[in-house]
Structure formats: C-alpha cells, structure tokens
Coordinates of C-alpha atoms in Angstrom, one line a residue:
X1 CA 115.1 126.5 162.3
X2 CA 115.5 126.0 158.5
X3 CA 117.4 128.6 156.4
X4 CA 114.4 130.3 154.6
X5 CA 112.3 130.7 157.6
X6 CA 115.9 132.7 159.6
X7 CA 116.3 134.4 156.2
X8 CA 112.1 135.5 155.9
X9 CA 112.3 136.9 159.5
X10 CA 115.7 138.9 159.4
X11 CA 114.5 140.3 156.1
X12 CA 110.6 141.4 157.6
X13 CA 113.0 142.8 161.0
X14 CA 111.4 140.0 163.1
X15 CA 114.4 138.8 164.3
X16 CA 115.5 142.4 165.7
X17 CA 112.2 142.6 167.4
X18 CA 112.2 139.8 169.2
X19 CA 116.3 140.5 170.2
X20 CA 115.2 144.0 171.1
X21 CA 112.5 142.7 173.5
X22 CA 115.2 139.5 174.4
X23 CA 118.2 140.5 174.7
X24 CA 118.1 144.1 175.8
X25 CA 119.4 144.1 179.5
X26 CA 121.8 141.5 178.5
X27 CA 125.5 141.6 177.5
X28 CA 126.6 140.5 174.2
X29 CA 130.3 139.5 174.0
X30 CA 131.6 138.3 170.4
X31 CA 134.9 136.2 169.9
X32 CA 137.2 136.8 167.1
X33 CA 140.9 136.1 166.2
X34 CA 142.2 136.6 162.6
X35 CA 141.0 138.8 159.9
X36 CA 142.9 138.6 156.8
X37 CA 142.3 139.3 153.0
X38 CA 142.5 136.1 150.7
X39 CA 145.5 137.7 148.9
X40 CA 147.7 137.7 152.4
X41 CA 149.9 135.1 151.5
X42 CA 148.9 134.2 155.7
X43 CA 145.5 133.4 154.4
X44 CA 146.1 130.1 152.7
X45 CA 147.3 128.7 156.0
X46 CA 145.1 130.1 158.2
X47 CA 142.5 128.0 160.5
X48 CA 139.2 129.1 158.7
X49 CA 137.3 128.3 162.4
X50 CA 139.3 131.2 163.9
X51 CA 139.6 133.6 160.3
X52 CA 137.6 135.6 159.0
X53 CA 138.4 138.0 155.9
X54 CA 138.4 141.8 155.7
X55 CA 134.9 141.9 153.9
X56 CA 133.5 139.8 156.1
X57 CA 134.8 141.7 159.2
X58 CA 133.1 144.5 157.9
X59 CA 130.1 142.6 157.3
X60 CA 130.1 141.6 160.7
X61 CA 130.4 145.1 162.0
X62 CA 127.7 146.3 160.1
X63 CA 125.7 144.1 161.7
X64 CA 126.6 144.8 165.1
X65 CA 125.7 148.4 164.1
X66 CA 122.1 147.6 163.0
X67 CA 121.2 145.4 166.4
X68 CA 123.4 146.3 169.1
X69 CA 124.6 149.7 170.7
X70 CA 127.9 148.7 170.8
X71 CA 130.1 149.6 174.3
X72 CA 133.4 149.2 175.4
X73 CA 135.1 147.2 177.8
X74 CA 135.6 150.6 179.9
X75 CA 131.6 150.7 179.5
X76 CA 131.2 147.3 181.1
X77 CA 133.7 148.0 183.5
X78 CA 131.7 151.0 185.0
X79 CA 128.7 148.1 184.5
X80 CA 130.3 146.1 186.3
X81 CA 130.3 148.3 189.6
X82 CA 126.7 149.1 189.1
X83 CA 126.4 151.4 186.2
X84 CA 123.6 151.0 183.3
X85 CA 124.6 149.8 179.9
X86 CA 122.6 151.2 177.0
X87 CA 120.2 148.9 174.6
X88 CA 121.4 145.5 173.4
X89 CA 125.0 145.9 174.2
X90 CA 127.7 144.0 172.2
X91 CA 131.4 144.4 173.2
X92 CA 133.7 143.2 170.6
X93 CA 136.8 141.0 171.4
X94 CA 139.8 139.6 169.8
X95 CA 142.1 136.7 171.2
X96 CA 145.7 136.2 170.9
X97 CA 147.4 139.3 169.6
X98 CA 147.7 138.4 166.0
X99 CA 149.2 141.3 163.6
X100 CA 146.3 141.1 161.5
X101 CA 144.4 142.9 163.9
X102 CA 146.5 145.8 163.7
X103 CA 147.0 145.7 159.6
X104 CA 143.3 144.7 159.0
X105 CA 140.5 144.6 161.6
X106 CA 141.6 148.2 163.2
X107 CA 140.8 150.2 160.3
X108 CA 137.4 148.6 160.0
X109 CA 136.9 149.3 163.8
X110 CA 138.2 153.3 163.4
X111 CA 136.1 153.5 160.0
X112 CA 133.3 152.9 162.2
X113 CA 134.0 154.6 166.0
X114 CA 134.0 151.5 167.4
X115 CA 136.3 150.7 170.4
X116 CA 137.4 146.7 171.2
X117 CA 139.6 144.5 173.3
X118 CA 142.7 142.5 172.5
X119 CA 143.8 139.8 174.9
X120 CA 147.4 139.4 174.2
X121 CA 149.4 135.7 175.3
X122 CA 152.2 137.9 175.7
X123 CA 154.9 135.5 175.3
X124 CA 154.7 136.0 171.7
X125 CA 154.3 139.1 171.0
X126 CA 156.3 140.2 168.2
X127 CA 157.0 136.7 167.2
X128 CA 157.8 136.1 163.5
X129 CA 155.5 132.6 163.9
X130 CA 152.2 132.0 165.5
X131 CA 151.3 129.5 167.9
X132 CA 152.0 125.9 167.3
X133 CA 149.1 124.7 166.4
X134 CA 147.9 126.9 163.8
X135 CA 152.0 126.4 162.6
X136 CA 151.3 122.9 161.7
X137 CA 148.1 124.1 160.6
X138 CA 149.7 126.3 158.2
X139 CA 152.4 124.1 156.9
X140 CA 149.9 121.0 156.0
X141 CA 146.4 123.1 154.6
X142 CA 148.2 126.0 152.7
X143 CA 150.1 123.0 150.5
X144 CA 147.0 121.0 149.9
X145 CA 144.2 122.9 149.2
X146 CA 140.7 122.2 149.7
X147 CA 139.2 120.0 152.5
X148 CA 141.7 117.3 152.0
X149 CA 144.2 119.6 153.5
X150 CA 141.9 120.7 156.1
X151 CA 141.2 117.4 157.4
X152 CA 144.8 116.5 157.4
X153 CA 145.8 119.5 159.4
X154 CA 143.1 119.4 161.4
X155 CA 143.9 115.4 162.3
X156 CA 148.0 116.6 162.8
X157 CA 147.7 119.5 165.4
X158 CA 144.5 116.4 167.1
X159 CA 147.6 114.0 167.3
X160 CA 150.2 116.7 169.1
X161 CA 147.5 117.7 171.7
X162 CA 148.3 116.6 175.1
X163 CA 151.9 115.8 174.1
X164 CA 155.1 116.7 175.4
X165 CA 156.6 120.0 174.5
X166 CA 159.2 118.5 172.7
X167 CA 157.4 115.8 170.8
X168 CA 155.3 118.6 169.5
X169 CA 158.1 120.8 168.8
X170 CA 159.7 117.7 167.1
X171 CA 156.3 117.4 165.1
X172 CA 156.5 121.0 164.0
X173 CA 160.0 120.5 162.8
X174 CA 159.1 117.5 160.5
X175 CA 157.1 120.1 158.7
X176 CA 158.4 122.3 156.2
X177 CA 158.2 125.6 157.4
X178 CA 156.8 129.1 154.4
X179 CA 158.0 131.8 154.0
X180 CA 155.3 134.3 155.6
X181 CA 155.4 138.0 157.1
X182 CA 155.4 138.0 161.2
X183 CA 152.0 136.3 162.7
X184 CA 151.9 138.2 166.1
X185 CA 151.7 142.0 166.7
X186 CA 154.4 143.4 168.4
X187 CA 154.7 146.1 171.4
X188 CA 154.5 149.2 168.7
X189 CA 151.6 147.5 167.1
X190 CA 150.0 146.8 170.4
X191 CA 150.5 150.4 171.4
X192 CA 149.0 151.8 168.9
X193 CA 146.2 149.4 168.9
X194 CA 145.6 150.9 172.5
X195 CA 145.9 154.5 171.6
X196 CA 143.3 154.3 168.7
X197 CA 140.5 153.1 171.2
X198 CA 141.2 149.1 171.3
X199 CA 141.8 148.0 174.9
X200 CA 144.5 145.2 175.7
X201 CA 144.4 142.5 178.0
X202 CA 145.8 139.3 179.3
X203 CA 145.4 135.7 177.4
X204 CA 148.1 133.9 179.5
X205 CA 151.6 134.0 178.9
X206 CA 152.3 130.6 176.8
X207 CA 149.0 130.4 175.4
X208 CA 149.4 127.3 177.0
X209 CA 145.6 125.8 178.9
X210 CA 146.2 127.6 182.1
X211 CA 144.6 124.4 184.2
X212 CA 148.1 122.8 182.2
X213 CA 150.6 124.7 183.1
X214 CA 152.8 123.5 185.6
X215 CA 152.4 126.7 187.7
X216 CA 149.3 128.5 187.0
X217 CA 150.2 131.5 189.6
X218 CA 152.9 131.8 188.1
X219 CA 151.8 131.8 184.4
X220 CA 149.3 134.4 184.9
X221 CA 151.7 137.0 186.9
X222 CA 153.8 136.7 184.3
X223 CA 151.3 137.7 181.8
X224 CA 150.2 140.6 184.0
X225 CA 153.8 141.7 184.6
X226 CA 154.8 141.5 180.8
X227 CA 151.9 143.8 179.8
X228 CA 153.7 146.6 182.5
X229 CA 156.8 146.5 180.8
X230 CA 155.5 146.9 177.7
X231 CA 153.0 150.0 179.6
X232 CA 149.7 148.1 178.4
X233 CA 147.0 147.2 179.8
X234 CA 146.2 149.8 182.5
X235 CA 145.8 149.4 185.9
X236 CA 143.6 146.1 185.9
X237 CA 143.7 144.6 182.5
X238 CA 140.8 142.4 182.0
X239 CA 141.9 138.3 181.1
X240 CA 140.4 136.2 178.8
X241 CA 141.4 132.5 179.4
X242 CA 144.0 130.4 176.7
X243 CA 141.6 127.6 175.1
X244 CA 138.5 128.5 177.4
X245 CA 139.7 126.3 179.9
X246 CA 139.1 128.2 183.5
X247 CA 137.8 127.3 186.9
X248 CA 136.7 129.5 189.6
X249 CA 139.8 129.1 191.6
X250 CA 142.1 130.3 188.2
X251 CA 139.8 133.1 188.4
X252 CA 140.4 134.2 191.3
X253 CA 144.0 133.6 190.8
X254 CA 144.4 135.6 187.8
X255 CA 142.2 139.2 190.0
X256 CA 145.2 137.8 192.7
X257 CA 147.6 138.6 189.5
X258 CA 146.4 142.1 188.9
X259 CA 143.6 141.5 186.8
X260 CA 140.3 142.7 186.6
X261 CA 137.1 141.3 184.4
X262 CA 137.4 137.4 183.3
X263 CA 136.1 136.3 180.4
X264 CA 135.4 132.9 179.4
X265 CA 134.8 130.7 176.1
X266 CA 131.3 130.0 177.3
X267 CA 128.9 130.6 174.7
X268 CA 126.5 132.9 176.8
X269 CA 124.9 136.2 177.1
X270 CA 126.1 138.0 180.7
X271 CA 123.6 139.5 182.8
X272 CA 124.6 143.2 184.6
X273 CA 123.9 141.3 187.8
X274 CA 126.6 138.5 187.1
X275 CA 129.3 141.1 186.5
X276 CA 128.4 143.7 189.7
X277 CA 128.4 139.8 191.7
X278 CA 132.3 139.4 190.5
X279 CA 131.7 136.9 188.0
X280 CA 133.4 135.7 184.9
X281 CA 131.7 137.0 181.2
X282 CA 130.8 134.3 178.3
X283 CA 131.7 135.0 174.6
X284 CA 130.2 134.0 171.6
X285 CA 132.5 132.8 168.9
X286 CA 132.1 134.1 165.2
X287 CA 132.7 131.4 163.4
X288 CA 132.2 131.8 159.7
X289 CA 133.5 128.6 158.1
X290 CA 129.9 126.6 158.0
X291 CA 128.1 130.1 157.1
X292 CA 130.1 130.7 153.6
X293 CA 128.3 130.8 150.6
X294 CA 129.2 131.7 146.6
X295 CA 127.8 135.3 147.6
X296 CA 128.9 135.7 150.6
X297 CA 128.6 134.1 154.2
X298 CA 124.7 133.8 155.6
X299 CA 124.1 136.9 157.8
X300 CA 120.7 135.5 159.2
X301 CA 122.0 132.4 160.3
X302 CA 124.8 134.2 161.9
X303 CA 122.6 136.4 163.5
X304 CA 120.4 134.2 164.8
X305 CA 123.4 132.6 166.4
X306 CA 124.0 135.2 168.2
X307 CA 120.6 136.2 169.7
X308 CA 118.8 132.9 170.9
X309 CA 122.4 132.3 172.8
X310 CA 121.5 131.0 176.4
X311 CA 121.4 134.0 178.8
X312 CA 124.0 132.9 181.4
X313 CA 123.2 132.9 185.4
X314 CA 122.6 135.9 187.2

C-alpha cells in the first residue's frame, strides 16, 4: 500500500475501524529494546533497528492509547486460563534489560498508567557493557557516522556470528572500546522497575540462542534461578526467547524451569484460544529505523504494521 493512501485512511480513522472490527479478540504484543535520547552519549552507538528515542517512545505510546486498551502481562495471564481480555488488547514488552529502560522508557510508561514487561538475560545484569554484538556495534558506527558506519558495523558483528567465543571476544578486543555510562540495568534498577508496575521476566541467561547453548536445561534454570536471588520475577516469570530462536521442546523446557507464558519473535497477533491451549505468544517488533523522517518517524505506516499482522493459529 503506497504512503498517501496509509496516511488518507489513518487521518479519515479508517484504519482504526477496520482494526476495531479486525483485530478486537486478538492479542497485540509489541517488541522493544532501547529507548534513548540523541544527547546520551549511548545513542551514537546504538543499533537503530533495536533504538528508539524518548520522543518517539512517547509517540509510540500515544498511539497505543488511541487503538488499543492496553493490558498487562498479569491480564493475559488470567487470559490465558480462560478469562476475557478487553477491546484490541496490546501488551507492551521490552527485551534484554537495558538501563535505558529504567532512566527513560519508565517514566513515559508511569506518565501514562501503563504497566509492561521486561525480559532480563540475567547474566548481565548490572553489567557496565552490553552484549557483544551491539559492543562491536558501538565501537565501529558511533566513530563513523552515517550509513558508512552502519554498514560496517553491521558487516563486523555478520562476520563474528556463529564463531567461537573466543574469536569473537578476540574481535571485540581489536576494537577500541568508549567511554560510556553502564548499558544494563542492575538488581536496584530492576526492582524498582517491578515495583512501579513493569513486570520482569526471563530472556535466557547468556543471551546466547538457547537452541546454541551447549546445555539448554541448564541455561534456562539458571535464568530462572538468578531472577530468585535477585526476588524477581514472581512465582512463574513469563520467558521470552534470546534471538527468537525456540522450538516446542525449549518451550516446554523452559515451563520445566519454572516458567510460565513463552513468547516468541514471531511477528503475529495471538488468539485467547492459543494461550488457554498452552501455547507460545508472537511479538511484533517496533522497528523505527525505515519509518524516520525530517519531522518525525511515519505513524501510519507504523501503524498499519501493526494491524494487518497475520493472526497466529488458534
């Protein structure tokens, strides 16, 4: 569909009739990970596929606001064992456990009542650097600026995948490292994330592909057990797969672990019946980087994105 048409029917409220009449018995699940202000000295470095900034965040919430009745994951949980969800739900997640969440994306939640989920790899939580990949990523884009550097770091962290943890970590090295504030959010952080409404859960352990690691049952016990010790989570944390790499048989490992609701990288709405059968949830990713314009990023195309997304199986 060209621009001007998804622009003429967002702006006439077309396109939240025909979600309304859609999408209302279905599940919404959006994806994010950073959200950082361009003058975080973070920001230069930062993956744009996986950033968004502050304004935008908002944006984005806004949004959600005007289409969605937005739930939380205790709402899908009840859903999930047969209760109803209201109108158009949305339930609003974050992967990885990056301390920009704390800093930047809770106050825009709180501003607005509106509750979340975190899934934490908990091996690195309060870690002063992020995960590898968006290390290398940071140490090659932030120093050349534009798509040049893009491409190159882009074509880097490509050329590490799939290699052995010290060749990667020998990689890394090679790189000269900045001088930044702490990536990840650490237990205080985490806590208080929890206390102002934003549930935590699982993301592995290593943030490593759990299909990967060399013992998967292991990997994902750890994860569970970490998120005791640091007294989040709850009983049954829910788990949201490192990468979007999963099978049936990890999910049923990782509810073996101690957790609860699974949720994929498959770019789906979820039916109610899928979760009361046991299955795993999609997520749609917000991805910004192709939207961005001089004035802003293109809400219509964003949100038309979102609601012709394949309804997943029932």
């Amino acid at each position: 569909m060209r621009a001007w048409v998804k622009s003429a029917l967002f702006a006439v409220g077309l396109a939240r009739m025909v979600h309304r009449l859609r999408n209302r018995s279905v599940l919404t699940v959006v994806m994010f990970h950073r959200v950082l202000p361009p003058e975080d000295p973070r920001f230069a470095g930062a993956n744009p596929t996986y950033t968004v900034t502050v304004e935008e965040f908002a944006r984005c919430l806004d949004f959600f606001a005007r289409f969605y009745s937005v739930v939380s994951l205790d709402d899908v949980e009840r859903a999930a064992s047969g209760a109803a969800l209201p109108p158009c739900p949305l339930l609003i997640t974050f992967d990885d456990g990056w301390q920009d969440n704390a800093a930047h994306a809770l106050p825009a939640l709180r501003a607005r009542g509106m509750k979340a989920v975190l899934f934490v790899a908990t091996g690195h939580v309060g870690r002063h650097e992020g995960f590898w990949q968006e290390e290398v990523f940071d140490r090659i884009a932030a120093r050349s600026p534009g798509r040049q550097g893009l491409r190159e770091a882009d074509a880097a962290v490509g050329a590490l995948l799939g290699r052995p943890v010290a060749e990667r970590d020998a990689g890394l090295a090679a790189l000269p490292a900045r001088d930044l504030p702490r990536r990840m959010a650490d237990a205080g952080e985490l806590r208080r994330m929890e206390d102002a409404g934003i549930a935590i859960g699982g993301h592995g352990h290593s943030h490593e592909p759990i299909p990967t690691v060399a013992d998967p049952a292991a990997e994902l016990a750890q994860c569970r057990a970490t998120l005791a010790a640091l007294g989040l989570g709850g009983a049954r944390p829910a788990f949201s797969f490192p990468h979007g790499r999963w099978s049936p048989a990890l999910v049923e490992a990782a509810r073996g672990a101690g957790f609860g609701l699974c949720f994929t990288s498959e770019a789906e709405l979820v039916r109610p019946d899928a979760l009361r059968a046991g299955g795993v949830a999609g997520r749609v990713s917000v991805g910004l980087a192709g939207l961005r314009r001089a004035d802003g990023f293109d809400l219509p195309a964003l949100a038309f994105s979102l609601l012709t997304r394949r309804h997943g199986p029932a």
